Short mmCIF file of C-alpha atoms and ligand atoms in Angstrom, two decimals:
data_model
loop_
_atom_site.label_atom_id
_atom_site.label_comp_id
_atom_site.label_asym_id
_atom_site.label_seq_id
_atom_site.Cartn_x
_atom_site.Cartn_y
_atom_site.Cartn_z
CA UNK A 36 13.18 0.06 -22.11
CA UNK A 37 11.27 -2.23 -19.34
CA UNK A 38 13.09 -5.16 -18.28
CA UNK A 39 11.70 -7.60 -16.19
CA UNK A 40 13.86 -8.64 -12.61
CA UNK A 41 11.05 -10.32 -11.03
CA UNK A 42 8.37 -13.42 -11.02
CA UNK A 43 5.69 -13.92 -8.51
CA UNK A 44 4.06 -16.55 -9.87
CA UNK A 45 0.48 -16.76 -10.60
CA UNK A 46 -0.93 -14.19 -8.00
CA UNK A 47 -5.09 -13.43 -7.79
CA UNK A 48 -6.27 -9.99 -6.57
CA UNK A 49 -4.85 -9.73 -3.57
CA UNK A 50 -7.84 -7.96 -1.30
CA UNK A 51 -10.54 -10.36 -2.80
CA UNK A 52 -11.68 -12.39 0.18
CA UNK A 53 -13.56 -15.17 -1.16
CA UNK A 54 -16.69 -17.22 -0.21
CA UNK A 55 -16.01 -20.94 -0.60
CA UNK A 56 -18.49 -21.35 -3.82
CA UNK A 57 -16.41 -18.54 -5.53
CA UNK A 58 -13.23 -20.58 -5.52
CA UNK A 59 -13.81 -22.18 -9.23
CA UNK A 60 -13.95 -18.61 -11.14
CA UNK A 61 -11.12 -16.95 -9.77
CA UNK A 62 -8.89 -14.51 -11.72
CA UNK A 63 -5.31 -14.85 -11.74
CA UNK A 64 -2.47 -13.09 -13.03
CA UNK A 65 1.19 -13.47 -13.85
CA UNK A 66 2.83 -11.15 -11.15
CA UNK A 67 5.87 -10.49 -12.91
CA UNK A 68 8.01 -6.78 -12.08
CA UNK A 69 9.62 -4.44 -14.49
CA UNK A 70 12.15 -1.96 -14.22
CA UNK A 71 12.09 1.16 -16.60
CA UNK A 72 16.00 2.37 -17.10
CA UNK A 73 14.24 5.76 -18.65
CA UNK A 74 12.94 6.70 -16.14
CA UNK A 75 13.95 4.38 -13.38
CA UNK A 76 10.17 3.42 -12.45
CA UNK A 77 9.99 0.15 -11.21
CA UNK A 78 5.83 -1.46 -12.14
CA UNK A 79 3.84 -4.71 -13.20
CA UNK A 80 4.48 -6.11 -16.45
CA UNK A 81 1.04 -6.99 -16.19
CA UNK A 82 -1.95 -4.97 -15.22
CA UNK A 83 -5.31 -5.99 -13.75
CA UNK A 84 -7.99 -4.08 -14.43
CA UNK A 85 -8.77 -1.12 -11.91
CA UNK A 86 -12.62 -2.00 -11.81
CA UNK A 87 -11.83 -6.08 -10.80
CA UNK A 88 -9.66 -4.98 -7.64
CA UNK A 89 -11.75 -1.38 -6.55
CA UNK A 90 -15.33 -1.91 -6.49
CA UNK A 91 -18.09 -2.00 -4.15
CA UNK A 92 -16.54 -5.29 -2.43
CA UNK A 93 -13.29 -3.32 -1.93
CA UNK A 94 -11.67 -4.98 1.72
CA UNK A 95 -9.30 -2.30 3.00
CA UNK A 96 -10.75 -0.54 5.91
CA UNK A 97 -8.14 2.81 6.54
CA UNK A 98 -9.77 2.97 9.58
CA UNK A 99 -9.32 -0.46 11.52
CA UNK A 100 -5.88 0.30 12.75
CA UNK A 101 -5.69 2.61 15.53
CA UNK A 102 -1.90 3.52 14.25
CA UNK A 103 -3.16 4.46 10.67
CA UNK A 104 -5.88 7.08 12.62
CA UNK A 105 -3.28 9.10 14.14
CA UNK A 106 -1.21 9.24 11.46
CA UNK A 107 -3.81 10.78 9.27
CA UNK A 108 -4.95 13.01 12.11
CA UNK A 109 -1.74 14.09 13.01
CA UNK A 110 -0.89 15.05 9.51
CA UNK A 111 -4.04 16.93 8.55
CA UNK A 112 -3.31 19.35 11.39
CA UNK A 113 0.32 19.52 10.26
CA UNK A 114 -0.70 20.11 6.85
CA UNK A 115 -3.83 22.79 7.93
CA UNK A 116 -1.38 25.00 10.51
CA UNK A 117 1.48 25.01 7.75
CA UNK A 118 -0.20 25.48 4.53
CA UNK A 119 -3.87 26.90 5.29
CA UNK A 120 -5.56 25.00 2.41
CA UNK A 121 -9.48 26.11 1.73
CA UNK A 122 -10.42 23.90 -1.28
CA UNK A 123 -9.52 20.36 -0.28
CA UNK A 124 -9.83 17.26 -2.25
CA UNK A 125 -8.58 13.77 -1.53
CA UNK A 126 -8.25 11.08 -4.37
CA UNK A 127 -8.75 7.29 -2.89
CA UNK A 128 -10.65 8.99 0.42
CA UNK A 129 -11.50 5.34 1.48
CA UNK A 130 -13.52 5.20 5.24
CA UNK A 131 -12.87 9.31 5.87
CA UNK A 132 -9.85 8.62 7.75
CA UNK A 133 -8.06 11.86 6.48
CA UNK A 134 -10.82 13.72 5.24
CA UNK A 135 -12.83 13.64 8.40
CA UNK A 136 -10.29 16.52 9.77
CA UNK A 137 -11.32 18.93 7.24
CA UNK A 138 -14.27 20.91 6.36
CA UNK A 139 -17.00 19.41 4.62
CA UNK A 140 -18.61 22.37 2.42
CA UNK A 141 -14.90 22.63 0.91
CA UNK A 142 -13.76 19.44 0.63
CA UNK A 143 -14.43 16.67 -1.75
CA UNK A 144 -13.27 12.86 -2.24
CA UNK A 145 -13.32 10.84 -4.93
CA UNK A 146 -13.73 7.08 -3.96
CA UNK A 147 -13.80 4.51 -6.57
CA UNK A 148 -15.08 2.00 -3.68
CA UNK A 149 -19.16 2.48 -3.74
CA UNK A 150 -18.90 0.88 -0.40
CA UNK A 151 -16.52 3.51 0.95
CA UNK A 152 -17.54 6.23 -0.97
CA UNK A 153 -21.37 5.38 0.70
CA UNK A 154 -19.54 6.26 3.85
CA UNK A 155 -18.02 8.89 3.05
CA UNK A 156 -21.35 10.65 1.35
CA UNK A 157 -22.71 9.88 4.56
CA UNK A 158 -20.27 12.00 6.49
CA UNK A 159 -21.89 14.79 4.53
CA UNK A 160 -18.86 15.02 1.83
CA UNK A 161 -19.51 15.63 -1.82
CA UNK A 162 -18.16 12.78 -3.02
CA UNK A 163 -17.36 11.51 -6.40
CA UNK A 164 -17.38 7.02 -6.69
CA UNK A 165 -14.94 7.25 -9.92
CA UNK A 166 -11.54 6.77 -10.72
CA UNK A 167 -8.96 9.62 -11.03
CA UNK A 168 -8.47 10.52 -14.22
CA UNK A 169 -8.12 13.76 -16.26
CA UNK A 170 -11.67 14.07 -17.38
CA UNK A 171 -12.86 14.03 -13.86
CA UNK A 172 -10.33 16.62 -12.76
CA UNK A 173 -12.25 18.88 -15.47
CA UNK A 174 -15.36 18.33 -14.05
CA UNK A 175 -14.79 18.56 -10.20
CA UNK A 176 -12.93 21.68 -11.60
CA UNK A 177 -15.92 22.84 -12.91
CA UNK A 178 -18.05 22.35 -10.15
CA UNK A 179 -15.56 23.38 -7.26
CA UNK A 180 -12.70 25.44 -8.77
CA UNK A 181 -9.36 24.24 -8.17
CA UNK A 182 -7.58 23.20 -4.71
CA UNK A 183 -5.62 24.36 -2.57
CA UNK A 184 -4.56 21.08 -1.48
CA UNK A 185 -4.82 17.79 -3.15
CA UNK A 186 -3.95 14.59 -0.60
CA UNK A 187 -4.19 10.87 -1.70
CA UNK A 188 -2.59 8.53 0.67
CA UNK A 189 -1.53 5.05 -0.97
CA UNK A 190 -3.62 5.62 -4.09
CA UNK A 191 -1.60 7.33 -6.25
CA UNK A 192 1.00 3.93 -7.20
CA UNK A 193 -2.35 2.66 -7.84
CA UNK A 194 -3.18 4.38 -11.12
CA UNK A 195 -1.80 3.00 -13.98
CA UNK A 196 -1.49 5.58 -16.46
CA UNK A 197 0.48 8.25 -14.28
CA UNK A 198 0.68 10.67 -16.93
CA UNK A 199 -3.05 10.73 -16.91
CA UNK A 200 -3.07 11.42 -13.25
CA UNK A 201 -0.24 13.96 -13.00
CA UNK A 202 -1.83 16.17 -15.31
CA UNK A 203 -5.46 15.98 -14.29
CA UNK A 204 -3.21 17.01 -10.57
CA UNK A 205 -1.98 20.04 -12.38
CA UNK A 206 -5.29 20.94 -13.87
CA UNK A 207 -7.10 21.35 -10.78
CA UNK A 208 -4.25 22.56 -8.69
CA UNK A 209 -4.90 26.67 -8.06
CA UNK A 210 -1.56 28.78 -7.99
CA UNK A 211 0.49 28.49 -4.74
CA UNK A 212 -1.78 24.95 -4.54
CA UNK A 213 -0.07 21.35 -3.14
CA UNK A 214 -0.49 18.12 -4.31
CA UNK A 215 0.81 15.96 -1.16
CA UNK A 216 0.91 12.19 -1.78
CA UNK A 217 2.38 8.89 0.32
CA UNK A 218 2.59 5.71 -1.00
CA UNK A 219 5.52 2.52 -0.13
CA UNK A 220 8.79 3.54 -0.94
CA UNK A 221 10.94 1.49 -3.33
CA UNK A 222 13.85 1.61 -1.41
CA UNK A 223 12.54 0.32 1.88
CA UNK A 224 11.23 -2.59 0.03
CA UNK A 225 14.40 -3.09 -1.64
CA UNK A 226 16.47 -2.54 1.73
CA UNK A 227 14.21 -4.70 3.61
CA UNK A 228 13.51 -7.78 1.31
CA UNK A 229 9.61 -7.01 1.87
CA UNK A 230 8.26 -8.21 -1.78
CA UNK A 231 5.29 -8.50 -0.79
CA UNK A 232 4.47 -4.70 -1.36
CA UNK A 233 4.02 -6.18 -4.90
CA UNK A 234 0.77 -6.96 -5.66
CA UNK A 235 -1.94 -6.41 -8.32
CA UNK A 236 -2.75 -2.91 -6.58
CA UNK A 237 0.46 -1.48 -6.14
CA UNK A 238 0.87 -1.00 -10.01
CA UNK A 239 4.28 1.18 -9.23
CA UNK A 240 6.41 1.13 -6.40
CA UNK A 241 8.09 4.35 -6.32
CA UNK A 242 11.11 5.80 -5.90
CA UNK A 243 11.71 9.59 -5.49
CA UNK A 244 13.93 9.45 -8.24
CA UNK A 245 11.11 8.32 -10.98
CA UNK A 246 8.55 10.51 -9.51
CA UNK A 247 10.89 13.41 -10.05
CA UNK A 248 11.19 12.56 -13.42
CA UNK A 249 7.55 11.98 -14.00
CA UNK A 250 6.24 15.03 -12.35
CA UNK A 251 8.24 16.82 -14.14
CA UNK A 252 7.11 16.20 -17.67
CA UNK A 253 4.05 17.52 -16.33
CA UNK A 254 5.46 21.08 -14.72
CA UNK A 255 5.24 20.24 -11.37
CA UNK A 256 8.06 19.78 -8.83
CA UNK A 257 8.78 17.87 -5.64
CA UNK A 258 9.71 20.41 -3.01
CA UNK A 259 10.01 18.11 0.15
CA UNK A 260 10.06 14.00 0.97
CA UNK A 261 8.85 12.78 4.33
CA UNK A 262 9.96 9.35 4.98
CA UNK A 263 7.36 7.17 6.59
CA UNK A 264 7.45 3.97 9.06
CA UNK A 265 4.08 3.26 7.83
CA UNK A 266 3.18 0.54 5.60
CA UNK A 267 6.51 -1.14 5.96
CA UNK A 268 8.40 2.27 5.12
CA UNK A 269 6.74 4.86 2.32
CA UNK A 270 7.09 8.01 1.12
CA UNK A 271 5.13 11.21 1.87
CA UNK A 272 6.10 13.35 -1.45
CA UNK A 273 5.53 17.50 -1.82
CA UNK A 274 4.87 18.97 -5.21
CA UNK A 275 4.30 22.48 -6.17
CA UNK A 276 3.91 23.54 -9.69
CA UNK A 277 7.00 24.57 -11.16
CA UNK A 278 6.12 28.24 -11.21
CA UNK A 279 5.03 28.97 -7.39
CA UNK A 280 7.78 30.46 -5.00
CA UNK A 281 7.40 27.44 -2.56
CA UNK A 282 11.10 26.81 -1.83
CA UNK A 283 12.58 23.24 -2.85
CA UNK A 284 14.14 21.87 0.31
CA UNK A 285 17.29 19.69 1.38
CA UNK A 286 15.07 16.36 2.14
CA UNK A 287 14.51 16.04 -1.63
CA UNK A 288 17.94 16.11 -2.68
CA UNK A 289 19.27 14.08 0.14
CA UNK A 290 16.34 11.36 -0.92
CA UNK A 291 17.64 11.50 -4.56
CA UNK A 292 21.45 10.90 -3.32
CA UNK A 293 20.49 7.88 -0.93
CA UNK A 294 18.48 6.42 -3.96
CA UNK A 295 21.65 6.66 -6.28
CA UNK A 296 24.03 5.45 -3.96
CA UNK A 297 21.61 2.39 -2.92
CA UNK A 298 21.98 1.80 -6.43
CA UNK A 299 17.85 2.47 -7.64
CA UNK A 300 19.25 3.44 -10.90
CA UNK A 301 21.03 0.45 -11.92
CA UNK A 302 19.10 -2.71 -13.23
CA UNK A 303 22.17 -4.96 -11.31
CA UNK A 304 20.31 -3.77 -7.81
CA UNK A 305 17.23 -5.26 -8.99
CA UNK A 306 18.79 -8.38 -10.02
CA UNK A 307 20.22 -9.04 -6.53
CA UNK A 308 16.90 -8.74 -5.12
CA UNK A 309 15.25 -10.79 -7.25
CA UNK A 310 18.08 -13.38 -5.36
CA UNK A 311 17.21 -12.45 -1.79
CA UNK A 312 13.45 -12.99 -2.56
CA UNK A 313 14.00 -16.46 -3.88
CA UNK A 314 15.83 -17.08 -0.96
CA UNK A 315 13.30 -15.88 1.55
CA UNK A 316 10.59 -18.18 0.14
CA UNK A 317 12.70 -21.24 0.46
CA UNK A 318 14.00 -20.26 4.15
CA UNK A 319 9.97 -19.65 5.29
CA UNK A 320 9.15 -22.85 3.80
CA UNK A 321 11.34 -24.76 5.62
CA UNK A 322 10.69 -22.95 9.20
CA UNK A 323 6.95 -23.49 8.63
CA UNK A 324 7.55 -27.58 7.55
CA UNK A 325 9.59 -28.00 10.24
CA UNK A 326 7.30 -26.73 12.96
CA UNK A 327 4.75 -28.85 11.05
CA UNK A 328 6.86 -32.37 12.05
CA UNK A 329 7.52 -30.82 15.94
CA UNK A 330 3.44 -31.00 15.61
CA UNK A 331 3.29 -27.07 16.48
CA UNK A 332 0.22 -25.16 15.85
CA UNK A 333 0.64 -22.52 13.39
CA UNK A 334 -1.49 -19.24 12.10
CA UNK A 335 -1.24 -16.44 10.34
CA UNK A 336 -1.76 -13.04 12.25
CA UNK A 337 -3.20 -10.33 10.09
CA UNK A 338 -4.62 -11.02 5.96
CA UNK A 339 -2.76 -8.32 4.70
CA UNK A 340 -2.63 -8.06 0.89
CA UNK A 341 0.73 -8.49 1.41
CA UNK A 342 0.37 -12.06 2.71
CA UNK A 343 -1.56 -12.79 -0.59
CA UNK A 344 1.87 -12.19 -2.23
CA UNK A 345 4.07 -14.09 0.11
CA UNK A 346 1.19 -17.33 0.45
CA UNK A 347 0.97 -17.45 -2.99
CA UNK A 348 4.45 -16.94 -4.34
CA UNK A 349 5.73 -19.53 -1.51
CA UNK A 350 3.02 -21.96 -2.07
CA UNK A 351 1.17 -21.64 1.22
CA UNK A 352 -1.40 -23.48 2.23
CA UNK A 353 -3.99 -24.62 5.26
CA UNK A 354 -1.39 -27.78 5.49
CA UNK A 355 0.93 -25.49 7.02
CA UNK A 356 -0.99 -22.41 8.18
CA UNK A 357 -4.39 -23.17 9.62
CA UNK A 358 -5.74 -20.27 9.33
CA UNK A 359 -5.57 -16.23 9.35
CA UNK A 360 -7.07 -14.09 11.77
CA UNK A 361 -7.58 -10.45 11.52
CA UNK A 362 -9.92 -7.90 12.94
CA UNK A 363 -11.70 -6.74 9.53
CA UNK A 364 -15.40 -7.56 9.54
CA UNK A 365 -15.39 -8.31 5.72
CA UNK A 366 -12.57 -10.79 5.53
CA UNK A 367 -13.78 -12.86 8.69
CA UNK A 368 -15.62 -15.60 7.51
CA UNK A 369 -14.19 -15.56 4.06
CA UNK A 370 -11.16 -17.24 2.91
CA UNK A 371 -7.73 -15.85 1.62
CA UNK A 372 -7.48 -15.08 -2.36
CA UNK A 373 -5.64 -18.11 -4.18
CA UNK A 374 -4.40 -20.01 -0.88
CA UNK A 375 -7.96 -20.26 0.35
CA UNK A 376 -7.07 -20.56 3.95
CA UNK A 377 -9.81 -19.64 6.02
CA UNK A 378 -10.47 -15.71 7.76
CA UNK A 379 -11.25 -16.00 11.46
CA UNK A 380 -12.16 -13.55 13.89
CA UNK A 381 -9.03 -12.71 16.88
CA UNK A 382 -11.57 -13.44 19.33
CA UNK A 383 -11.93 -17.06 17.50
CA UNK A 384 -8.89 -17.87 16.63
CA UNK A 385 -6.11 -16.25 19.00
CA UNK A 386 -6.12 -18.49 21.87
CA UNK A 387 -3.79 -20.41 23.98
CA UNK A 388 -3.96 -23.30 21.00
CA UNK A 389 -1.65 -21.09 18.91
CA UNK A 390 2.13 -21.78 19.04
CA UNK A 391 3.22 -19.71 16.55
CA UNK A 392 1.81 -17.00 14.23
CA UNK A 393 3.12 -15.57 10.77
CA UNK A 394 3.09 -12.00 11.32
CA UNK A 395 1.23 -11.01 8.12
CA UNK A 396 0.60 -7.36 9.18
CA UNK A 397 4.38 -6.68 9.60
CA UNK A 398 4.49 -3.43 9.21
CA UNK A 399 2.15 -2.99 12.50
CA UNK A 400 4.76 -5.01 14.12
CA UNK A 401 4.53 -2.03 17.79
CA UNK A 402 1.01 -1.60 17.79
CA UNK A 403 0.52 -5.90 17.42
CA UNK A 404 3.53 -6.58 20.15
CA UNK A 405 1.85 -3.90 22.59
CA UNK A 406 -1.64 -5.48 22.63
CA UNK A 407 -0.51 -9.25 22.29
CA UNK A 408 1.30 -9.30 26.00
CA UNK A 409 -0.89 -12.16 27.24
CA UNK A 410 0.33 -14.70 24.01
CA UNK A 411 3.74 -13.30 24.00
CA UNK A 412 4.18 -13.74 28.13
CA UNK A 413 2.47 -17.30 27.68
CA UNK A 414 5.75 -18.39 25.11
CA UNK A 415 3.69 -17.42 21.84
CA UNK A 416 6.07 -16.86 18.89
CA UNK A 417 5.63 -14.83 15.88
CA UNK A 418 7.39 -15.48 12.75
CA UNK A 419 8.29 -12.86 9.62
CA UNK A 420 10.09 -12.46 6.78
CA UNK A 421 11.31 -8.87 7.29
CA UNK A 422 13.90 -8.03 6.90
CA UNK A 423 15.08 -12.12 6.91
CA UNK A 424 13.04 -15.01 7.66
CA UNK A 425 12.99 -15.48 11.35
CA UNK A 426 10.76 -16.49 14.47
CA UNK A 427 10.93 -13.79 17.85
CA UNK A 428 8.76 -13.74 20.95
P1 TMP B 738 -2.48 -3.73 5.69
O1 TMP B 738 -1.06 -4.00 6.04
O2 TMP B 738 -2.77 -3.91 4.24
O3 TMP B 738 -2.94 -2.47 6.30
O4 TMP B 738 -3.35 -4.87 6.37
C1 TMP B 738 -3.25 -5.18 7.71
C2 TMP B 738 -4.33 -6.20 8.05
O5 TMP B 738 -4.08 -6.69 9.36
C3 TMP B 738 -5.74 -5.64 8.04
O6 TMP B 738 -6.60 -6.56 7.40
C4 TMP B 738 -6.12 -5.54 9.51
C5 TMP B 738 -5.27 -6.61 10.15
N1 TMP B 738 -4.87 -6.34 11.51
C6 TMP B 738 -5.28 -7.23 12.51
O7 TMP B 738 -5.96 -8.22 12.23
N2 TMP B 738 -4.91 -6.96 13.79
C7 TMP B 738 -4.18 -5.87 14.14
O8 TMP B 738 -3.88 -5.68 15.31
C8 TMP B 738 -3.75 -4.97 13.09
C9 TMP B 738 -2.93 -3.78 13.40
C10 TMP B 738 -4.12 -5.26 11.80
#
């Protein structure tokens, strides 16, 4: 049975940066979160329709943080010096960022985004601009035999129907094949208060408790968990089929025991957090009205999708955040989804006028702190609400 711990509010789609004379048709949604107690899986009551948040408009570019780069580089010649994969395929390829390392007359992508999957074509890849789905795992089948690896990085809590996707994985996966995937892990979102992973993408956020149990109604088995620092703390899961000799190692069993003993399994936990996230919104609401009165300037850094969430649930506006900067081309000059405060470039809107700036992008907190010497040195403050509401410099 699903039983709901969590409201959001009315939330839109979260990576839809809007022009000012789209504001009157938006689309909203209730953002309300479910827990499963069958299989422990923690989703949205209420889904949006895949084709209204990945399109040709699609705003996340992979490759616009130099910390996301080296991760994927890094890990593709981890996973090519360990495993030896010839027939690659990555679901949700985005910009390249991961494929790029591998060879393209045996690797394919398949990129919903028409805007990312024209870049991707372009980088000589035979690439397919659809959603993942069974069907499609028959025909890529068809036309390239089955994989030796299959990698999809933050994609996979996207799909909706996982038992759609799990078995179009084991129909295309070749013997001694791997299926690696990463995507935000449910218990550093539930350690660290940081709700706003939830939003009208992340359809799941998993634990490696459910995806054992969901894998495994489709005969394939985790073998080894990775945790992640990026995006705010994720998961890089291993999965074999259930019949190759890849050993099952200790990192799986050790991430099933921490899950337990957090308490992942029981709907109480869920409860609690529900609390904690109430109480973050109020505490942020009152930091940001009370640098209003002391007349302090105050922006956002970074239009995450996560700061969709947290504007939106908290009731955020341009009366107490002025505006959001970030480095994206296709946000700057648009305006944030429901809040509609304004997109600026860095270069425009990071100057010495700023007192303080809501670090939207938390979970590049090192790679912001490192380049933002000059503001920080000058008495520039940045505010989050990870793990707790509170303002450092
Ligand atoms: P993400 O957390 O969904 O990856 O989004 C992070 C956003 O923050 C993305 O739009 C790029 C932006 N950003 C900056 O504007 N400046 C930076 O230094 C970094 C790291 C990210």
């Amino acid at each position: 049975m699903k039983k709901e711990f969590l409201d959001l509010g009315r939330q839109p789609i979260a990576n839809k940066f809007l022009n000012k004379n789209e504001f009157n048709d938006e689309f909203f949604f209730d953002l309300k979160v479910v827990f499963d107690d069958k299989t422990k899986l923690v989703s949205l009551k209420n889904f949006v329709k895949p084709e209204m948040m990945f399109n040709e408009s699609y705003a996340y570019h992979a490759s616009m943080s130099e910390t996301m780069k080296i991760h994927f580089q890094d890990l593709a010649e981890n996973i090519q010096n360990e495993f030896f994969p010839t027939n690659v395929l990555e679901i949700g390829s985005n910009d390249g960022i991961f494929i790029r390392h591998f060879n393209p007359d045996t690797s394919v992508a398949v990129e919903p985004c028409e805007n990312f999957a024209d870049i991707v074509k372009d980088m000589e890849y035979k690439t397919y601009a659809k959603f993942w789905t069974k069907e499609l795992s028959s025909l890529i089948k068809q036309e390239h035999g089955t994989m030796d690896l299959i990698y999809a990085a933050n994609c996979i809590c996207h799909i909706q129907d996982l038992d759609d996707a799990f078995l179009a994985v084991k129909n295309l996966l070749s013997e001694d094949g791997i299926f690696v995937f990463e995507d935000p892990s449910l218990l550093r979102m539930m350690e660290r208060g940081s709700y706003d992973q939830l939003y009208d993408e992340h359809a799941h956020i998993f634990s490696v408790t459910a995806l054992s149990n969901l894998l495994d109604k489709h005969g394939l088995e985790i073998f080894r968990v990775d945790n992640l620092n990026v995006h705010g703390g994720s998961n890089r899961i291993y999965v074999k089929s259930i019949d190759s000799d890849i050993p099952v190692e200790m990192s799986v069993q050790m991430n099933l025991n921490e899950e337990k003993n957090f308490g992942l399994t029981r709907f109480k936990t869920y409860e609690i957090f529900s609390n904690r996230v109430q109480k973050s919104r109020d505490e942020l609401l009152s930091m940001l009205r009370t640098l209003k009165e002391e007349g302090k300037k105050v922006i956002a850094y970074g239009a995450a999708s996560k700061v969709t969430t947290v504007f939106n649930y908290c009731g955020i506006d341009d009366s107490l955040v002025e505006y959001i900067t970030d480095t994206t081309p296709s946000k700057i000059g648009k305006c944030q989804p429901g809040t509609h405060i304004p997109i600026v470039s860095p270069d425009d809107g990071f100057d010495e006028t700023v007192d303080v700036a809501y670090l939207g992008a938390w979970n590049f907190r090192t790679e912001i702190m490192n380049k933002e010497t000059d503001y920080l040195s000058r008495g520039g403050k940045f505010i989050t609400h990870v793990p707790q509401v509170m303002m450092f410099s």
